[in-house]
């Protein structure tokens, strides 16, 4: 009987860890606008085919519980919205917003009201549910961002903390160049950067999409290795399609490798959530993490994750704040036309025409529109920074700001893209209805019907290769893609791959382009391009007692971060594509030092040897031969007569 109970417990734990693992990616794009790669990047807020049907229980005393209830019981954890499994009173008890998220002078010392989102009463510190600015407003303390940088040479943790906790603050679509906004827009993030360890940018994996990169951050594996090769994909062995609007994404068979939360659980380290439903406000997510940090020692997790859907959502809608040139010369981009030189005389003779009023007016309107777009991208960055400030103020309030390690990291960047810059395969192929194209910033082509005998990848390749002088994509057989992309060795990657020029899209035909009813393009930005393009680079900042103080490190690939997170938690990493120890220069102390293999035999250096030949080759290695004789012999071979000609050799 005990064996049966233990086996049942193991099944429950396995289901819980898998569900948490899958949902690191599932909720990251919830309720996002339709866009490239099949227009399927965002699932609905509620899944209609959930196995849970009972919601009659209560969430009283259970809000955001770490132990997930299985069907048919209702749930109160942060995943229940995705599974349509929340108890009937989840919104009422767990998503309170009364009183707001901050203390004011009027609220200081208030009588505790359980309906408030957070508290400013005298007992809130003991209860671990203060608003994050309680001590600033009510006790006269300073905001974390207003304090000077301080070097933390060793973790200063309260009693009971076995290891410094790790908080992973991930942001979607955070282009590396957004950091140029600086402290005027993002003072909290700028302080993390300037006081901790940062790189100019971090390189994502290809394709620069959300799902592949988030799971790469979690596993240290390339997409071809962990299996999540896109936000949507088809597996010919399973004969099944993975996309964000179906139940297939919950099937463990799609997810390879070992993500960080499973590595932690297997080695006895508790992991908090790695997913937040889009309906849970950012302030509630921060307050929940802070409350988890006050749990008893045997219940408190050691690793947490916060996820922000911004600035990706605004980046798609409005585009990034400005164009950015690629870090390498694109083979598709035509060379710039050289400027025409004008002589001073011609410059004087050129008639000077007064500027047209209409053109000046349009110019001002364009300038105003550009400024408006910048404001619409700046505001989401301010909101993200405000959330970072709430986290750091909350940690300082709990006296954990010298204990916790924080990683601020993005998944990919953002580029200017509109519907007008779209290549249609119907301009190259006679019949596009027989193929399935994963469209957008990259193209993956497979036959629409697997039994189509007429489908020939070589013929399609021939019809797509070098057909136009201004062609904005380049077709590859997947095995011929640049090896640096590591995007071939997986059956879910189609045989034909289109590497699309940055700022462009690819689609089958004009009817496949999703537009608003008015005909206007619904997006101004996208991602997924070659991971060497500057605009696809993202952000990395490490702050805390284990990271170096005021240190700038060279850029690195995101496959390396899994090993660093394992080192921060004292874990042994699972096999991955990163090089363990390659980022030791980020950390104050190194828990892992790579060792070279021992030499079995000593090096053997052979003496100078001359090749022996049975034939007279007409040359010698003897230094005693006179230079004059050598010159005469050379002239003889070249049939040169006379000393004058020999002087010109």
JSON list of C-alpha atoms in Angstrom, two decimals, residues 313-488:
[
{"chain": "A", "resi": 313, "resn": "UNK", "atom": "CA", "xyz": [3.62, 43.74, -27.20]},
{"chain": "A", "resi": 314, "resn": "UNK", "atom": "CA", "xyz": [4.26, 47.43, -27.85]},
{"chain": "A", "resi": 315, "resn": "UNK", "atom": "CA", "xyz": [7.23, 46.64, -30.08]},
{"chain": "A", "resi": 316, "resn": "UNK", "atom": "CA", "xyz": [5.00, 44.60, -32.40]},
{"chain": "A", "resi": 317, "resn": "UNK", "atom": "CA", "xyz": [2.28, 47.22, -32.39]},
{"chain": "A", "resi": 318, "resn": "UNK", "atom": "CA", "xyz": [4.35, 50.38, -32.80]},
{"chain": "A", "resi": 319, "resn": "UNK", "atom": "CA", "xyz": [7.79, 49.14, -33.84]},
{"chain": "A", "resi": 320, "resn": "UNK", "atom": "CA", "xyz": [11.06, 49.78, -32.00]},
{"chain": "A", "resi": 321, "resn": "UNK", "atom": "CA", "xyz": [12.03, 53.36, -31.30]},
{"chain": "A", "resi": 322, "resn": "UNK", "atom": "CA", "xyz": [14.35, 53.63, -34.30]},
{"chain": "A", "resi": 323, "resn": "UNK", "atom": "CA", "xyz": [16.12, 51.76, -37.10]},
{"chain": "A", "resi": 324, "resn": "UNK", "atom": "CA", "xyz": [19.37, 50.01, -36.39]},
{"chain": "A", "resi": 325, "resn": "UNK", "atom": "CA", "xyz": [21.85, 48.74, -38.94]},
{"chain": "A", "resi": 326, "resn": "UNK", "atom": "CA", "xyz": [22.86, 45.11, -39.04]},
{"chain": "A", "resi": 327, "resn": "UNK", "atom": "CA", "xyz": [26.14, 44.04, -37.50]},
{"chain": "A", "resi": 328, "resn": "UNK", "atom": "CA", "xyz": [27.17, 42.48, -40.78]},
{"chain": "A", "resi": 329, "resn": "UNK", "atom": "CA", "xyz": [26.65, 43.19, -44.45]},
{"chain": "A", "resi": 330, "resn": "UNK", "atom": "CA", "xyz": [23.47, 41.46, -45.52]},
{"chain": "A", "resi": 331, "resn": "UNK", "atom": "CA", "xyz": [23.85, 39.67, -48.84]},
{"chain": "A", "resi": 332, "resn": "UNK", "atom": "CA", "xyz": [20.35, 40.81, -49.76]},
{"chain": "A", "resi": 333, "resn": "UNK", "atom": "CA", "xyz": [20.78, 44.53, -49.12]},
{"chain": "A", "resi": 334, "resn": "UNK", "atom": "CA", "xyz": [21.87, 46.46, -52.22]},
{"chain": "A", "resi": 335, "resn": "UNK", "atom": "CA", "xyz": [24.95, 48.62, -51.92]},
{"chain": "A", "resi": 336, "resn": "UNK", "atom": "CA", "xyz": [24.38, 52.27, -51.17]},
{"chain": "A", "resi": 337, "resn": "UNK", "atom": "CA", "xyz": [24.51, 54.56, -54.17]},
{"chain": "A", "resi": 338, "resn": "UNK", "atom": "CA", "xyz": [27.59, 56.83, -53.98]},
{"chain": "A", "resi": 339, "resn": "UNK", "atom": "CA", "xyz": [26.89, 60.52, -53.59]},
{"chain": "A", "resi": 340, "resn": "UNK", "atom": "CA", "xyz": [27.31, 62.59, -56.71]},
{"chain": "A", "resi": 341, "resn": "UNK", "atom": "CA", "xyz": [30.12, 65.11, -56.54]},
{"chain": "A", "resi": 342, "resn": "UNK", "atom": "CA", "xyz": [29.17, 68.65, -57.45]},
{"chain": "A", "resi": 343, "resn": "UNK", "atom": "CA", "xyz": [31.81, 71.18, -58.47]},
{"chain": "A", "resi": 344, "resn": "UNK", "atom": "CA", "xyz": [31.75, 74.62, -56.78]},
{"chain": "A", "resi": 345, "resn": "UNK", "atom": "CA", "xyz": [30.85, 76.24, -60.12]},
{"chain": "A", "resi": 346, "resn": "UNK", "atom": "CA", "xyz": [27.83, 74.00, -60.70]},
{"chain": "A", "resi": 347, "resn": "UNK", "atom": "CA", "xyz": [26.78, 74.44, -57.09]},
{"chain": "A", "resi": 348, "resn": "UNK", "atom": "CA", "xyz": [26.62, 78.20, -57.62]},
{"chain": "A", "resi": 349, "resn": "UNK", "atom": "CA", "xyz": [24.68, 77.88, -60.88]},
{"chain": "A", "resi": 350, "resn": "UNK", "atom": "CA", "xyz": [22.07, 75.57, -59.38]},
{"chain": "A", "resi": 351, "resn": "UNK", "atom": "CA", "xyz": [18.80, 77.49, -58.96]},
{"chain": "A", "resi": 352, "resn": "UNK", "atom": "CA", "xyz": [17.53, 77.84, -55.43]},
{"chain": "A", "resi": 353, "resn": "UNK", "atom": "CA", "xyz": [13.82, 77.02, -55.18]},
{"chain": "A", "resi": 354, "resn": "UNK", "atom": "CA", "xyz": [11.79, 77.97, -52.16]},
{"chain": "A", "resi": 355, "resn": "UNK", "atom": "CA", "xyz": [10.55, 75.01, -50.11]},
{"chain": "A", "resi": 356, "resn": "UNK", "atom": "CA", "xyz": [7.01, 73.92, -50.72]},
{"chain": "A", "resi": 357, "resn": "UNK", "atom": "CA", "xyz": [4.68, 74.49, -47.81]},
{"chain": "A", "resi": 358, "resn": "UNK", "atom": "CA", "xyz": [2.90, 71.17, -48.26]},
{"chain": "A", "resi": 359, "resn": "UNK", "atom": "CA", "xyz": [6.14, 69.20, -48.13]},
{"chain": "A", "resi": 360, "resn": "UNK", "atom": "CA", "xyz": [7.23, 71.03, -44.99]},
{"chain": "A", "resi": 361, "resn": "UNK", "atom": "CA", "xyz": [3.89, 70.29, -43.37]},
{"chain": "A", "resi": 362, "resn": "UNK", "atom": "CA", "xyz": [4.14, 66.59, -44.19]},
{"chain": "A", "resi": 363, "resn": "UNK", "atom": "CA", "xyz": [7.66, 66.56, -42.81]},
{"chain": "A", "resi": 364, "resn": "UNK", "atom": "CA", "xyz": [6.44, 68.00, -39.51]},
{"chain": "A", "resi": 365, "resn": "UNK", "atom": "CA", "xyz": [3.64, 65.44, -39.39]},
{"chain": "A", "resi": 366, "resn": "UNK", "atom": "CA", "xyz": [6.08, 62.60, -40.01]},
{"chain": "A", "resi": 367, "resn": "UNK", "atom": "CA", "xyz": [8.34, 63.95, -37.30]},
{"chain": "A", "resi": 368, "resn": "UNK", "atom": "CA", "xyz": [5.41, 64.18, -34.90]},
{"chain": "A", "resi": 369, "resn": "UNK", "atom": "CA", "xyz": [4.35, 60.62, -35.76]},
{"chain": "A", "resi": 370, "resn": "UNK", "atom": "CA", "xyz": [7.88, 59.39, -35.09]},
{"chain": "A", "resi": 371, "resn": "UNK", "atom": "CA", "xyz": [7.92, 61.16, -31.72]},
{"chain": "A", "resi": 372, "resn": "UNK", "atom": "CA", "xyz": [4.54, 59.66, -30.85]},
{"chain": "A", "resi": 373, "resn": "UNK", "atom": "CA", "xyz": [5.80, 56.16, -31.68]},
{"chain": "A", "resi": 374, "resn": "UNK", "atom": "CA", "xyz": [8.83, 56.78, -29.49]},
{"chain": "A", "resi": 375, "resn": "UNK", "atom": "CA", "xyz": [6.59, 57.80, -26.60]},
{"chain": "A", "resi": 376, "resn": "UNK", "atom": "CA", "xyz": [4.49, 54.68, -27.06]},
{"chain": "A", "resi": 377, "resn": "UNK", "atom": "CA", "xyz": [7.64, 52.56, -26.77]},
{"chain": "A", "resi": 378, "resn": "UNK", "atom": "CA", "xyz": [9.11, 54.62, -23.92]},
{"chain": "A", "resi": 379, "resn": "UNK", "atom": "CA", "xyz": [6.09, 54.24, -21.66]},
{"chain": "A", "resi": 380, "resn": "UNK", "atom": "CA", "xyz": [6.27, 50.40, -21.55]},
{"chain": "A", "resi": 381, "resn": "UNK", "atom": "CA", "xyz": [9.97, 50.69, -20.67]},
{"chain": "A", "resi": 382, "resn": "UNK", "atom": "CA", "xyz": [9.07, 53.04, -17.82]},
{"chain": "A", "resi": 383, "resn": "UNK", "atom": "CA", "xyz": [6.50, 50.53, -16.58]},
{"chain": "A", "resi": 384, "resn": "UNK", "atom": "CA", "xyz": [9.04, 47.69, -16.64]},
{"chain": "A", "resi": 385, "resn": "UNK", "atom": "CA", "xyz": [11.50, 49.86, -14.74]},
{"chain": "A", "resi": 386, "resn": "UNK", "atom": "CA", "xyz": [8.84, 50.72, -12.19]},
{"chain": "A", "resi": 387, "resn": "UNK", "atom": "CA", "xyz": [8.25, 47.01, -11.62]},
{"chain": "A", "resi": 388, "resn": "UNK", "atom": "CA", "xyz": [11.99, 46.45, -11.14]},
{"chain": "A", "resi": 389, "resn": "UNK", "atom": "CA", "xyz": [11.95, 49.27, -8.59]},
{"chain": "A", "resi": 390, "resn": "UNK", "atom": "CA", "xyz": [9.07, 47.63, -6.72]},
{"chain": "A", "resi": 391, "resn": "UNK", "atom": "CA", "xyz": [11.01, 44.38, -6.59]},
{"chain": "A", "resi": 392, "resn": "UNK", "atom": "CA", "xyz": [14.20, 46.00, -5.30]},
{"chain": "A", "resi": 393, "resn": "UNK", "atom": "CA", "xyz": [12.33, 48.16, -2.76]},
{"chain": "A", "resi": 394, "resn": "UNK", "atom": "CA", "xyz": [10.52, 45.06, -1.57]},
{"chain": "A", "resi": 395, "resn": "UNK", "atom": "CA", "xyz": [13.79, 43.15, -1.19]},
{"chain": "A", "resi": 396, "resn": "UNK", "atom": "CA", "xyz": [15.30, 46.05, 0.75]},
{"chain": "A", "resi": 397, "resn": "UNK", "atom": "CA", "xyz": [12.21, 46.13, 2.96]},
{"chain": "A", "resi": 398, "resn": "UNK", "atom": "CA", "xyz": [12.78, 42.44, 3.77]},
{"chain": "A", "resi": 399, "resn": "UNK", "atom": "CA", "xyz": [16.53, 43.06, 4.23]},
{"chain": "A", "resi": 400, "resn": "UNK", "atom": "CA", "xyz": [17.24, 40.75, 1.30]},
{"chain": "A", "resi": 401, "resn": "UNK", "atom": "CA", "xyz": [18.73, 43.26, -1.16]},
{"chain": "A", "resi": 402, "resn": "UNK", "atom": "CA", "xyz": [22.25, 42.16, -0.13]},
{"chain": "A", "resi": 403, "resn": "UNK", "atom": "CA", "xyz": [21.30, 38.49, -0.24]},
{"chain": "A", "resi": 404, "resn": "UNK", "atom": "CA", "xyz": [19.38, 37.84, -3.47]},
{"chain": "A", "resi": 405, "resn": "UNK", "atom": "CA", "xyz": [20.97, 37.46, -6.92]},
{"chain": "A", "resi": 406, "resn": "UNK", "atom": "CA", "xyz": [18.92, 39.06, -9.70]},
{"chain": "A", "resi": 407, "resn": "UNK", "atom": "CA", "xyz": [19.25, 38.34, -13.42]},
{"chain": "A", "resi": 408, "resn": "UNK", "atom": "CA", "xyz": [17.56, 40.81, -15.76]},
{"chain": "A", "resi": 409, "resn": "UNK", "atom": "CA", "xyz": [17.41, 39.13, -19.17]},
{"chain": "A", "resi": 410, "resn": "UNK", "atom": "CA", "xyz": [15.56, 39.28, -22.49]},
{"chain": "A", "resi": 411, "resn": "UNK", "atom": "CA", "xyz": [14.68, 36.62, -25.03]},
{"chain": "A", "resi": 412, "resn": "UNK", "atom": "CA", "xyz": [15.23, 38.54, -28.30]},
{"chain": "A", "resi": 413, "resn": "UNK", "atom": "CA", "xyz": [15.15, 42.00, -29.82]},
{"chain": "A", "resi": 414, "resn": "UNK", "atom": "CA", "xyz": [12.79, 43.81, -32.18]},
{"chain": "A", "resi": 415, "resn": "UNK", "atom": "CA", "xyz": [12.99, 45.19, -35.73]},
{"chain": "A", "resi": 416, "resn": "UNK", "atom": "CA", "xyz": [10.94, 47.55, -37.90]},
{"chain": "A", "resi": 417, "resn": "UNK", "atom": "CA", "xyz": [8.62, 45.44, -40.07]},
{"chain": "A", "resi": 418, "resn": "UNK", "atom": "CA", "xyz": [5.41, 46.29, -41.92]},
{"chain": "A", "resi": 419, "resn": "UNK", "atom": "CA", "xyz": [3.02, 44.51, -44.27]},
{"chain": "A", "resi": 420, "resn": "UNK", "atom": "CA", "xyz": [4.31, 46.55, -47.21]},
{"chain": "A", "resi": 421, "resn": "UNK", "atom": "CA", "xyz": [7.66, 44.77, -47.02]},
{"chain": "A", "resi": 422, "resn": "UNK", "atom": "CA", "xyz": [6.46, 41.24, -47.77]},
{"chain": "A", "resi": 423, "resn": "UNK", "atom": "CA", "xyz": [7.79, 38.77, -50.32]},
{"chain": "A", "resi": 424, "resn": "UNK", "atom": "CA", "xyz": [5.12, 36.47, -51.81]},
{"chain": "A", "resi": 425, "resn": "UNK", "atom": "CA", "xyz": [6.06, 32.98, -52.94]},
{"chain": "A", "resi": 426, "resn": "UNK", "atom": "CA", "xyz": [3.27, 33.18, -55.51]},
{"chain": "A", "resi": 427, "resn": "UNK", "atom": "CA", "xyz": [5.59, 35.48, -57.47]},
{"chain": "A", "resi": 428, "resn": "UNK", "atom": "CA", "xyz": [8.11, 32.63, -57.74]},
{"chain": "A", "resi": 429, "resn": "UNK", "atom": "CA", "xyz": [6.08, 29.39, -57.72]},
{"chain": "A", "resi": 430, "resn": "UNK", "atom": "CA", "xyz": [3.27, 28.40, -60.07]},
{"chain": "A", "resi": 431, "resn": "UNK", "atom": "CA", "xyz": [1.20, 26.72, -57.34]},
{"chain": "A", "resi": 432, "resn": "UNK", "atom": "CA", "xyz": [1.58, 27.69, -53.69]},
{"chain": "A", "resi": 433, "resn": "UNK", "atom": "CA", "xyz": [-1.56, 25.84, -52.59]},
{"chain": "A", "resi": 434, "resn": "UNK", "atom": "CA", "xyz": [0.35, 22.54, -52.50]},
{"chain": "A", "resi": 435, "resn": "UNK", "atom": "CA", "xyz": [2.80, 23.74, -49.87]},
{"chain": "A", "resi": 436, "resn": "UNK", "atom": "CA", "xyz": [2.59, 24.70, -46.22]},
{"chain": "A", "resi": 437, "resn": "UNK", "atom": "CA", "xyz": [4.66, 27.74, -45.28]},
{"chain": "A", "resi": 438, "resn": "UNK", "atom": "CA", "xyz": [5.48, 28.86, -41.76]},
{"chain": "A", "resi": 439, "resn": "UNK", "atom": "CA", "xyz": [5.49, 32.56, -42.69]},
{"chain": "A", "resi": 440, "resn": "UNK", "atom": "CA", "xyz": [6.90, 35.75, -41.24]},
{"chain": "A", "resi": 441, "resn": "UNK", "atom": "CA", "xyz": [10.49, 36.71, -40.52]},
{"chain": "A", "resi": 442, "resn": "UNK", "atom": "CA", "xyz": [11.68, 33.27, -41.59]},
{"chain": "A", "resi": 443, "resn": "UNK", "atom": "CA", "xyz": [10.15, 30.68, -43.89]},
{"chain": "A", "resi": 444, "resn": "UNK", "atom": "CA", "xyz": [9.86, 26.93, -43.45]},
{"chain": "A", "resi": 445, "resn": "UNK", "atom": "CA", "xyz": [8.34, 24.99, -46.36]},
{"chain": "A", "resi": 446, "resn": "UNK", "atom": "CA", "xyz": [6.88, 21.48, -46.36]},
{"chain": "A", "resi": 447, "resn": "UNK", "atom": "CA", "xyz": [4.29, 19.72, -48.57]},
{"chain": "A", "resi": 448, "resn": "UNK", "atom": "CA", "xyz": [0.70, 20.37, -47.66]},
{"chain": "A", "resi": 449, "resn": "UNK", "atom": "CA", "xyz": [-0.04, 16.66, -48.00]},
{"chain": "A", "resi": 450, "resn": "UNK", "atom": "CA", "xyz": [2.61, 14.15, -46.95]},
{"chain": "A", "resi": 451, "resn": "UNK", "atom": "CA", "xyz": [1.66, 11.73, -49.76]},
{"chain": "A", "resi": 452, "resn": "UNK", "atom": "CA", "xyz": [2.15, 14.32, -52.51]},
{"chain": "A", "resi": 453, "resn": "UNK", "atom": "CA", "xyz": [4.40, 12.50, -54.99]},
{"chain": "A", "resi": 454, "resn": "UNK", "atom": "CA", "xyz": [4.86, 15.65, -57.08]},
{"chain": "A", "resi": 455, "resn": "UNK", "atom": "CA", "xyz": [6.49, 17.57, -54.24]},
{"chain": "A", "resi": 456, "resn": "UNK", "atom": "CA", "xyz": [10.17, 18.00, -55.06]},
{"chain": "A", "resi": 457, "resn": "UNK", "atom": "CA", "xyz": [12.27, 20.20, -52.73]},
{"chain": "A", "resi": 458, "resn": "UNK", "atom": "CA", "xyz": [14.97, 20.59, -55.40]},
{"chain": "A", "resi": 459, "resn": "UNK", "atom": "CA", "xyz": [12.49, 22.00, -57.92]},
{"chain": "A", "resi": 460, "resn": "UNK", "atom": "CA", "xyz": [11.15, 24.47, -55.35]},
{"chain": "A", "resi": 461, "resn": "UNK", "atom": "CA", "xyz": [14.69, 25.48, -54.45]},
{"chain": "A", "resi": 462, "resn": "UNK", "atom": "CA", "xyz": [15.52, 26.09, -58.11]},
{"chain": "A", "resi": 463, "resn": "UNK", "atom": "CA", "xyz": [12.43, 28.27, -58.54]},
{"chain": "A", "resi": 464, "resn": "UNK", "atom": "CA", "xyz": [13.28, 30.35, -55.45]},
{"chain": "A", "resi": 465, "resn": "UNK", "atom": "CA", "xyz": [17.00, 30.84, -56.01]},
{"chain": "A", "resi": 466, "resn": "UNK", "atom": "CA", "xyz": [18.34, 34.08, -57.55]},
{"chain": "A", "resi": 467, "resn": "UNK", "atom": "CA", "xyz": [15.19, 34.90, -59.50]},
{"chain": "A", "resi": 468, "resn": "UNK", "atom": "CA", "xyz": [15.12, 38.67, -58.87]},
{"chain": "A", "resi": 469, "resn": "UNK", "atom": "CA", "xyz": [17.85, 41.26, -58.44]},
{"chain": "A", "resi": 470, "resn": "UNK", "atom": "CA", "xyz": [16.08, 42.67, -55.37]},
{"chain": "A", "resi": 471, "resn": "UNK", "atom": "CA", "xyz": [15.04, 39.36, -53.80]},
{"chain": "A", "resi": 472, "resn": "UNK", "atom": "CA", "xyz": [14.69, 39.76, -50.03]},
{"chain": "A", "resi": 473, "resn": "UNK", "atom": "CA", "xyz": [15.13, 36.15, -48.97]},
{"chain": "A", "resi": 474, "resn": "UNK", "atom": "CA", "xyz": [17.58, 33.37, -49.69]},
{"chain": "A", "resi": 475, "resn": "UNK", "atom": "CA", "xyz": [16.45, 29.71, -49.81]},
{"chain": "A", "resi": 476, "resn": "UNK", "atom": "CA", "xyz": [18.50, 26.94, -48.23]},
{"chain": "A", "resi": 477, "resn": "UNK", "atom": "CA", "xyz": [18.22, 23.24, -47.83]},
{"chain": "A", "resi": 478, "resn": "UNK", "atom": "CA", "xyz": [18.40, 23.03, -44.07]},
{"chain": "A", "resi": 479, "resn": "UNK", "atom": "CA", "xyz": [21.68, 21.09, -44.11]},
{"chain": "A", "resi": 480, "resn": "UNK", "atom": "CA", "xyz": [23.23, 23.99, -46.05]},
{"chain": "A", "resi": 481, "resn": "UNK", "atom": "CA", "xyz": [22.21, 26.71, -43.61]},
{"chain": "A", "resi": 482, "resn": "UNK", "atom": "CA", "xyz": [25.16, 28.48, -41.96]},
{"chain": "A", "resi": 483, "resn": "UNK", "atom": "CA", "xyz": [26.49, 26.12, -39.30]},
{"chain": "A", "resi": 484, "resn": "UNK", "atom": "CA", "xyz": [26.60, 28.93, -36.74]},
{"chain": "A", "resi": 485, "resn": "UNK", "atom": "CA", "xyz": [22.77, 28.87, -36.68]},
{"chain": "A", "resi": 486, "resn": "UNK", "atom": "CA", "xyz": [22.70, 25.27, -35.33]},
{"chain": "A", "resi": 487, "resn": "UNK", "atom": "CA", "xyz": [19.36, 24.82, -37.05]},
{"chain": "A", "resi": 488, "resn": "UNK", "atom": "CA", "xyz": [19.28, 21.59, -39.06]}
]
